[in-house]
PDB file of C-alpha atoms and ligand atoms in Angstrom:
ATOM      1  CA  UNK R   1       4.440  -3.124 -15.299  1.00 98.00           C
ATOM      2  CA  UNK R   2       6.996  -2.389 -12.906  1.00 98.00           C
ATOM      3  CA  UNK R   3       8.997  -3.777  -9.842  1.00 98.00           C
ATOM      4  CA  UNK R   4       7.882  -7.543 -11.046  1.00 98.00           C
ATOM      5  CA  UNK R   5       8.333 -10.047 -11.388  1.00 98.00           C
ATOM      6  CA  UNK R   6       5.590 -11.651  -8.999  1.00 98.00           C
ATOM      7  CA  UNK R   7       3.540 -13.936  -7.446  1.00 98.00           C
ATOM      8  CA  UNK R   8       1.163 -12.241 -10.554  1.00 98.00           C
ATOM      9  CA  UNK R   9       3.249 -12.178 -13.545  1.00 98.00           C
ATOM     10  CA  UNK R  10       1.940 -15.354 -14.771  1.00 98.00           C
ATOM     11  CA  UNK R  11      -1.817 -14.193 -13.990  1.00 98.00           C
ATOM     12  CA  UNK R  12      -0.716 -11.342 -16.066  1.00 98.00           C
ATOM     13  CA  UNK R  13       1.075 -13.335 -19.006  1.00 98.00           C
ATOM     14  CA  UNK R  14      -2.426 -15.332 -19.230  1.00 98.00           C
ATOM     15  CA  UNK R  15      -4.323 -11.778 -20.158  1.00 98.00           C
ATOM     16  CA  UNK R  16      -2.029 -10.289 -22.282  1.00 98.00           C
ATOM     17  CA  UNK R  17      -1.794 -14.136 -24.271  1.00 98.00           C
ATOM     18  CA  UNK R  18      -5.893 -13.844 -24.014  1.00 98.00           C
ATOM     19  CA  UNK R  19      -5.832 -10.290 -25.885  1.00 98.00           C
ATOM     20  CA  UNK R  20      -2.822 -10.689 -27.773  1.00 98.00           C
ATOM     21  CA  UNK R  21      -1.109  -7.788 -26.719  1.00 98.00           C
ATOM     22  CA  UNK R  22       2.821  -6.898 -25.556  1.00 98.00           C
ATOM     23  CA  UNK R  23       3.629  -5.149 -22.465  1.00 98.00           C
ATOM     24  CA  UNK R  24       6.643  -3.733 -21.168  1.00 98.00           C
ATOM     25  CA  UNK R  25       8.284  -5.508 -18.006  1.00 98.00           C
ATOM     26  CA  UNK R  26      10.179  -2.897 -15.568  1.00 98.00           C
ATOM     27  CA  UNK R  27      12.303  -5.549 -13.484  1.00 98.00           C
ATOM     28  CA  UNK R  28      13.607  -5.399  -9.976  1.00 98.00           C
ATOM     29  CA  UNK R  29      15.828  -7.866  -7.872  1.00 98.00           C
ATOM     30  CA  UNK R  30      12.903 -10.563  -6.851  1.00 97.00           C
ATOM     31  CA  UNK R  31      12.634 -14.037  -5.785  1.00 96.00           C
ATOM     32  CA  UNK R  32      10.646 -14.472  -9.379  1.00 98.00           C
ATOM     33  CA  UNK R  33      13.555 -13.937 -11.602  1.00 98.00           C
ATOM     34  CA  UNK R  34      12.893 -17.526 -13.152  1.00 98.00           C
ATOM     35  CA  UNK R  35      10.061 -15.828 -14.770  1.00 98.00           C
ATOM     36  CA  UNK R  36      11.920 -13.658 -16.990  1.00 98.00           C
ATOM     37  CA  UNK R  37      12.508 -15.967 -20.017  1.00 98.00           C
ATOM     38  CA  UNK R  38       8.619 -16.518 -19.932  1.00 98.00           C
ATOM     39  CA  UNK R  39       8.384 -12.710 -20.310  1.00 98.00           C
ATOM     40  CA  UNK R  40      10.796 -13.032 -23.068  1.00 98.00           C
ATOM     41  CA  UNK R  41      10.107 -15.372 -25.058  1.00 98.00           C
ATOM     42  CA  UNK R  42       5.976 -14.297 -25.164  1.00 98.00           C
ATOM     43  CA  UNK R  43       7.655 -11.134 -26.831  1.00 98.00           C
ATOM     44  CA  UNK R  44       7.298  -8.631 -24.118  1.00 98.00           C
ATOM     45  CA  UNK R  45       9.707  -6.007 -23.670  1.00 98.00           C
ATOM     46  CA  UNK R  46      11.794  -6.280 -20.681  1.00 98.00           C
ATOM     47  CA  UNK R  47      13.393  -2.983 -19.202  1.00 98.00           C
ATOM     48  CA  UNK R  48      15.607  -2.255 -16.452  1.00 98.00           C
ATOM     49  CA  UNK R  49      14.173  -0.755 -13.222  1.00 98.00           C
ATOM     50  CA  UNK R  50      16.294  -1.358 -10.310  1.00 98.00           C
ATOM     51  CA  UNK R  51      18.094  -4.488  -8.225  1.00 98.00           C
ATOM     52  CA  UNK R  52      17.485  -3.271  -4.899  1.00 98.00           C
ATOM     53  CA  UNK R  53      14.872  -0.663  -5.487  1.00 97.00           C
ATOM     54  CA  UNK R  54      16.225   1.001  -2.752  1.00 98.00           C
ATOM     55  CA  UNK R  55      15.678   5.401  -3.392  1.00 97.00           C
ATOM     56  CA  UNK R  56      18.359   5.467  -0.067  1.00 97.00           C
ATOM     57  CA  UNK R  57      20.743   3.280  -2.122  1.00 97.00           C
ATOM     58  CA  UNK R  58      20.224   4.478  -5.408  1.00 98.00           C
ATOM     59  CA  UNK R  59      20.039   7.781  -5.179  1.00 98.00           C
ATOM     60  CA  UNK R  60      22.907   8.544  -2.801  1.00 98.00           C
ATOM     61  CA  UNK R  61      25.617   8.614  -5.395  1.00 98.00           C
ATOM     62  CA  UNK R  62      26.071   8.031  -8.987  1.00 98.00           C
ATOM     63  CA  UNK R  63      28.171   5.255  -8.515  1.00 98.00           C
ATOM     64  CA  UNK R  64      25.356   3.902  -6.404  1.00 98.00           C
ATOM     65  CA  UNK R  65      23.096   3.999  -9.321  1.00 98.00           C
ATOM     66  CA  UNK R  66      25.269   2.537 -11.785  1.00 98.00           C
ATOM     67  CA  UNK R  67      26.285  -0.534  -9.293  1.00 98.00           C
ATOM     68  CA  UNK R  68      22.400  -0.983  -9.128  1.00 98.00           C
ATOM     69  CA  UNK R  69      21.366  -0.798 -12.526  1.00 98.00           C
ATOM     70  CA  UNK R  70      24.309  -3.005 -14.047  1.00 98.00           C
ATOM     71  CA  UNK R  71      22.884  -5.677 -11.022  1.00 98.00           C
ATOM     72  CA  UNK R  72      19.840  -5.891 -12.733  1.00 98.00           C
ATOM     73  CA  UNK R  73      21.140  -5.690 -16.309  1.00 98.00           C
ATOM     74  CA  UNK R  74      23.601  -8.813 -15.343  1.00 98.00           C
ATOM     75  CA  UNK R  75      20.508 -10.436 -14.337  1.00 98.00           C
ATOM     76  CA  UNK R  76      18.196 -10.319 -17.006  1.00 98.00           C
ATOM     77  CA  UNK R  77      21.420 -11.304 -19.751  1.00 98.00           C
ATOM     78  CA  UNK R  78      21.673 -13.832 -17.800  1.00 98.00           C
ATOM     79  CA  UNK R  79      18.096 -15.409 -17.388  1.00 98.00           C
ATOM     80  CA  UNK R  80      17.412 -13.731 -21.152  1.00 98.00           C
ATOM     81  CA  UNK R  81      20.407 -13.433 -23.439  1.00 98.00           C
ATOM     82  CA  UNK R  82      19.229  -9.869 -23.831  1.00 97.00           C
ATOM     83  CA  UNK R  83      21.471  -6.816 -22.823  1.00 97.00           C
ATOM     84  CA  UNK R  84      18.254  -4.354 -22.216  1.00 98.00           C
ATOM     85  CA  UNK R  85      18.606  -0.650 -23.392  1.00 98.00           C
ATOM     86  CA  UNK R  86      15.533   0.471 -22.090  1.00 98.00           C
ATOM     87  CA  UNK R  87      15.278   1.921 -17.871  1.00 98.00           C
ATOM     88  CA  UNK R  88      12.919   3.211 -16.014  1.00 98.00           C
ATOM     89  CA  UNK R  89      13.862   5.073 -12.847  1.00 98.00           C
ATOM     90  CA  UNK R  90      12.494   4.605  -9.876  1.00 98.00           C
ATOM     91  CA  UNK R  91      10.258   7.144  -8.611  1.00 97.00           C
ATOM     92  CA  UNK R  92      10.586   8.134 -12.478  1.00 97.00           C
ATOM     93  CA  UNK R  93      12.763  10.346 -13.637  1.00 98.00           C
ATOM     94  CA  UNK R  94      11.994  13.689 -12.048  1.00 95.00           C
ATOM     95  CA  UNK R  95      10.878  12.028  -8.450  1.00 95.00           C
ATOM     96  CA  UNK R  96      11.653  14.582  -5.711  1.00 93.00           C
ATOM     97  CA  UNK R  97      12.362  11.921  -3.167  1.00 94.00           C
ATOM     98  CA  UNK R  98      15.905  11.743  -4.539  1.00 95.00           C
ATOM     99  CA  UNK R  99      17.247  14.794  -4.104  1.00 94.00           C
ATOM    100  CA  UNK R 100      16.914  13.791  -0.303  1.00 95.00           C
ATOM    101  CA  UNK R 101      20.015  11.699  -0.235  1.00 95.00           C
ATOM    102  CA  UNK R 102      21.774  13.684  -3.261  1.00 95.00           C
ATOM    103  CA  UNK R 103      20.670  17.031  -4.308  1.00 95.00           C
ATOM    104  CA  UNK R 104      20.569  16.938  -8.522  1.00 96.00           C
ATOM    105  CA  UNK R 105      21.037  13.773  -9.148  1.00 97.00           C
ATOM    106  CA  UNK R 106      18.438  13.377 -10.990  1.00 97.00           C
ATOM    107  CA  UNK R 107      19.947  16.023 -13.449  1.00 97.00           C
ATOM    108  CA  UNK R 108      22.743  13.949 -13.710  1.00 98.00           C
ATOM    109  CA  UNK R 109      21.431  10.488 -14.187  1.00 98.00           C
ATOM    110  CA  UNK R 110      18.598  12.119 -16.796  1.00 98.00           C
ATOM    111  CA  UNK R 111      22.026  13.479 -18.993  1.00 98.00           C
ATOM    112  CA  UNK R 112      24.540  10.410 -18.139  1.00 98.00           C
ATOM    113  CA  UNK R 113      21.801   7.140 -19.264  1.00 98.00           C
ATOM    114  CA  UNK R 114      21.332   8.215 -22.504  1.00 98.00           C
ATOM    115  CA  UNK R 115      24.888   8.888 -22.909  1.00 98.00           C
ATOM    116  CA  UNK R 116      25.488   4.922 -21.977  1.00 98.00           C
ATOM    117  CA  UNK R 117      23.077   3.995 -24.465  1.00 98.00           C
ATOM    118  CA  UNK R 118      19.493   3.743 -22.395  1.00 98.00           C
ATOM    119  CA  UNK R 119      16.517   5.407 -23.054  1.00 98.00           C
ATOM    120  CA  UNK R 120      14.256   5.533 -19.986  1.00 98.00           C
ATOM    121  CA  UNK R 121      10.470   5.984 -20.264  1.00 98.00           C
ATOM    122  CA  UNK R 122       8.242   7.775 -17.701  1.00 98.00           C
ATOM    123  CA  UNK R 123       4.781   7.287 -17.904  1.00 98.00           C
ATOM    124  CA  UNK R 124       1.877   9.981 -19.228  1.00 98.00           C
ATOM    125  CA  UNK R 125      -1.129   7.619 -16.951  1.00 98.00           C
ATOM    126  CA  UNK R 126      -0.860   6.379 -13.941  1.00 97.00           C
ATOM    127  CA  UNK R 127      -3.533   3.227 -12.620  1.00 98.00           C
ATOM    128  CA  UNK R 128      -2.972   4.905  -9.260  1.00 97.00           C
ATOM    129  CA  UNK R 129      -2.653   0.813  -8.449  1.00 97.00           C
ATOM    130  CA  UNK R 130       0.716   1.970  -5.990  1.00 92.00           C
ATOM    131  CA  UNK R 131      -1.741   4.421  -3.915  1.00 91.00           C
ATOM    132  CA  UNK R 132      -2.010   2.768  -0.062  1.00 82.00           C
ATOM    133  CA  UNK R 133      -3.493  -0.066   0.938  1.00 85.00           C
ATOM    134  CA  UNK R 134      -5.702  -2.179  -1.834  1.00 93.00           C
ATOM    135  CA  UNK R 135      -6.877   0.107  -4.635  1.00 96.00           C
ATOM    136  CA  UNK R 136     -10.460  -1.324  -5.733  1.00 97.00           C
ATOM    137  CA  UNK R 137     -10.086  -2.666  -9.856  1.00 97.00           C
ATOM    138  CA  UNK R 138     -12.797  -0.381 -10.401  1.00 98.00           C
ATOM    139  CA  UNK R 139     -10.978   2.827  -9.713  1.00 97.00           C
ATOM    140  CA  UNK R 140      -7.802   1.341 -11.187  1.00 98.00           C
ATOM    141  CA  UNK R 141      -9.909   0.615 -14.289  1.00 98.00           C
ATOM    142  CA  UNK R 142     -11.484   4.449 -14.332  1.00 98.00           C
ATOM    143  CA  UNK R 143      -7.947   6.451 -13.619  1.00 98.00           C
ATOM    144  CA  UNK R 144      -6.341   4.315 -16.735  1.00 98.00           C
ATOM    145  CA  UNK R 145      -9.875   5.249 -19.093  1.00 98.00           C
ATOM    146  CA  UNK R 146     -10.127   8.751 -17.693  1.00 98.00           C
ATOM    147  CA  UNK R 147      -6.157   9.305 -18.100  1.00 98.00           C
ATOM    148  CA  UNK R 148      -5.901   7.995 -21.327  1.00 98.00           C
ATOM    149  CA  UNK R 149      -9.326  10.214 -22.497  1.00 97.00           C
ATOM    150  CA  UNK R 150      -8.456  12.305 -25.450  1.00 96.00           C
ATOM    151  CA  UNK R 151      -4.750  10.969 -25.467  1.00 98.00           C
ATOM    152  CA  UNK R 152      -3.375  10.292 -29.181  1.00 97.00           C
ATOM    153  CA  UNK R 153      -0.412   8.033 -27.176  1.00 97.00           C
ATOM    154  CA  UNK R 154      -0.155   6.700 -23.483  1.00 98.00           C
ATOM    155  CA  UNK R 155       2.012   4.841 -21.245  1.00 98.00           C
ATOM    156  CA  UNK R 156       0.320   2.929 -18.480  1.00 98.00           C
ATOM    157  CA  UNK R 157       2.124   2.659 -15.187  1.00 98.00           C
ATOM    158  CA  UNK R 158       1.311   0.243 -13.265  1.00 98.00           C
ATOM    159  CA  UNK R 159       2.953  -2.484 -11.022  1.00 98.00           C
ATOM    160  CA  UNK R 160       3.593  -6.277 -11.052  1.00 98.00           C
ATOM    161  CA  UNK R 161       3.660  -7.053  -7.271  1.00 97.00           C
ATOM    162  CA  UNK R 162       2.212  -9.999  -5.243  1.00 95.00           C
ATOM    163  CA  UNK R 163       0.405  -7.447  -3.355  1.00 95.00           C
ATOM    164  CA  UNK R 164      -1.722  -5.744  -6.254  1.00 96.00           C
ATOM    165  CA  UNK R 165      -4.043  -8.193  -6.892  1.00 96.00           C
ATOM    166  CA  UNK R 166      -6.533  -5.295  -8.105  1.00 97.00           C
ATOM    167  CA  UNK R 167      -4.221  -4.562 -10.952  1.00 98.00           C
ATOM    168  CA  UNK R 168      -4.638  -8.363 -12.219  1.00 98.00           C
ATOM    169  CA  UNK R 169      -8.643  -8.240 -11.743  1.00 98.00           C
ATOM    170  CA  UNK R 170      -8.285  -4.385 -13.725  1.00 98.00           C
ATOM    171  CA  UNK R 171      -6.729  -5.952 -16.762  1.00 98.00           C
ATOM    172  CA  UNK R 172      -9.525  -6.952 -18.863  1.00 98.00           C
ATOM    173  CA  UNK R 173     -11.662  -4.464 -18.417  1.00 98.00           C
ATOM    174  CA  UNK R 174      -9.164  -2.005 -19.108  1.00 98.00           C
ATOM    175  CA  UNK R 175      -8.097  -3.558 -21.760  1.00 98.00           C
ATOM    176  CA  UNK R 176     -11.223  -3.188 -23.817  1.00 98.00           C
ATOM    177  CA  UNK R 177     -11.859   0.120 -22.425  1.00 98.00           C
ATOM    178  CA  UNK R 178      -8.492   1.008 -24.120  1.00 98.00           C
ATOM    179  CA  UNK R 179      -9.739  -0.797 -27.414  1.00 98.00           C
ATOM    180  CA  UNK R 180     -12.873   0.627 -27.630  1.00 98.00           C
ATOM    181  CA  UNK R 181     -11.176   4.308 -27.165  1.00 98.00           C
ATOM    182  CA  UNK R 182      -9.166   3.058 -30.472  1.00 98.00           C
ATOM    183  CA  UNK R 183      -5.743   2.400 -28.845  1.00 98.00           C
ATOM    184  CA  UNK R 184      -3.261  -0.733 -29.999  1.00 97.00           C
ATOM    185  CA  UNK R 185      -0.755  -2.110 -27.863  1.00 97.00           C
ATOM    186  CA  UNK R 186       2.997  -2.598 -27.742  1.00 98.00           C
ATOM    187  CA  UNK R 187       5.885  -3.281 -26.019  1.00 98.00           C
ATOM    188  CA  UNK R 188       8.668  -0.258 -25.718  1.00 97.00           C
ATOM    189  CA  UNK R 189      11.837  -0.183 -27.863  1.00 91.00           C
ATOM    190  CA  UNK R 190      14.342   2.057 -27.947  1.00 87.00           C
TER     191      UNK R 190
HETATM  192 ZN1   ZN V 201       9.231   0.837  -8.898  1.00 63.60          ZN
END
């Protein structure tokens, strides 16, 4: 789940406690940061994903980045105790939008994180739950169960946001649709 936490992460907590399952929490600078030692301590990975979320910010210099990502990382030691070694870029990390404000920086920040110590996860199916406007749970439901088809191993994106209400309402069916297709759950580690 990224860019949480939410108005939803506790509507999400309550499904993943139902099913007994871990997720993975990509954080951003929120109002919810209170949240975060919920997350935690329900054993649910927590991984870096950006303070400001901001590509123009971010992506503009490397030294940009790296202010940004040790914003986040300050924050969730501090609400967790935890120093998270685990990222997720934003846009992922071969987005195009990028090399807009910074031509190969991408290159650069895909070589330097694991140098520091981070491993950053893209994803292999998309919910489509960050397409415009309010993506029905149905189709949200069918792009994880047709993405994840024939897969032997998948990560899920999809987003933690006050606004995706569709992505709460998609959990449980998904979830068993995910079960029945044999999968197991767990959180990322590094
Ligand atoms: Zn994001």
């Amino acid at each position: 789940f990224d860019d949480g936490p939410s108005n939803n992460t506790l509507k999400i907590l309550d499904i993943l406690d139902t099913y007994g399952i871990k997720a993975t929490f990509f954080v951003v600078g929120t109002a919810k940061m209170d949240y975060l030692p919920l997350i935690h301590s329900k054993g649910h990975a927590i991984g870096l994903h950006s303070t400001s979320h901001s590509y123009a910010n971010i992506y503009s210099s490397v030294n940009n980045y790296l202010t940004d990502i040790k914003g986040i990382s300050d924050i969730v030691y501090a609400k967790t105790g935890v120093r998270s070694n685990i990222m997720r870029f934003p846009g992922g990390s071969s987005n195009a939008v990028s090399a807009s404000y910074c031509k190969g920086i991408m290159t650069e920040l895909t070589t330097l994180m694991p140098s520091l110590g981070y491993s950053y996860y893209d994803w292999n199916v998309s919910s489509g739950d960050a397409a415009g406007g309010t993506v029905p749970s149905s189709r949200i439901v069918s792009n994880v169960l047709n993405g994840a088809r024939g897969k032997k191993s998948i990560c899920v994106l999809m987003h933690d946001t006050g606004a995706k209400g569709t992505t709460v309402q998609a959990l449980p069916q998904m979830i068993e649709g995910l079960h029945s297709q044999g999968f197991r759950f767990a959180a990322l580690n590094a």
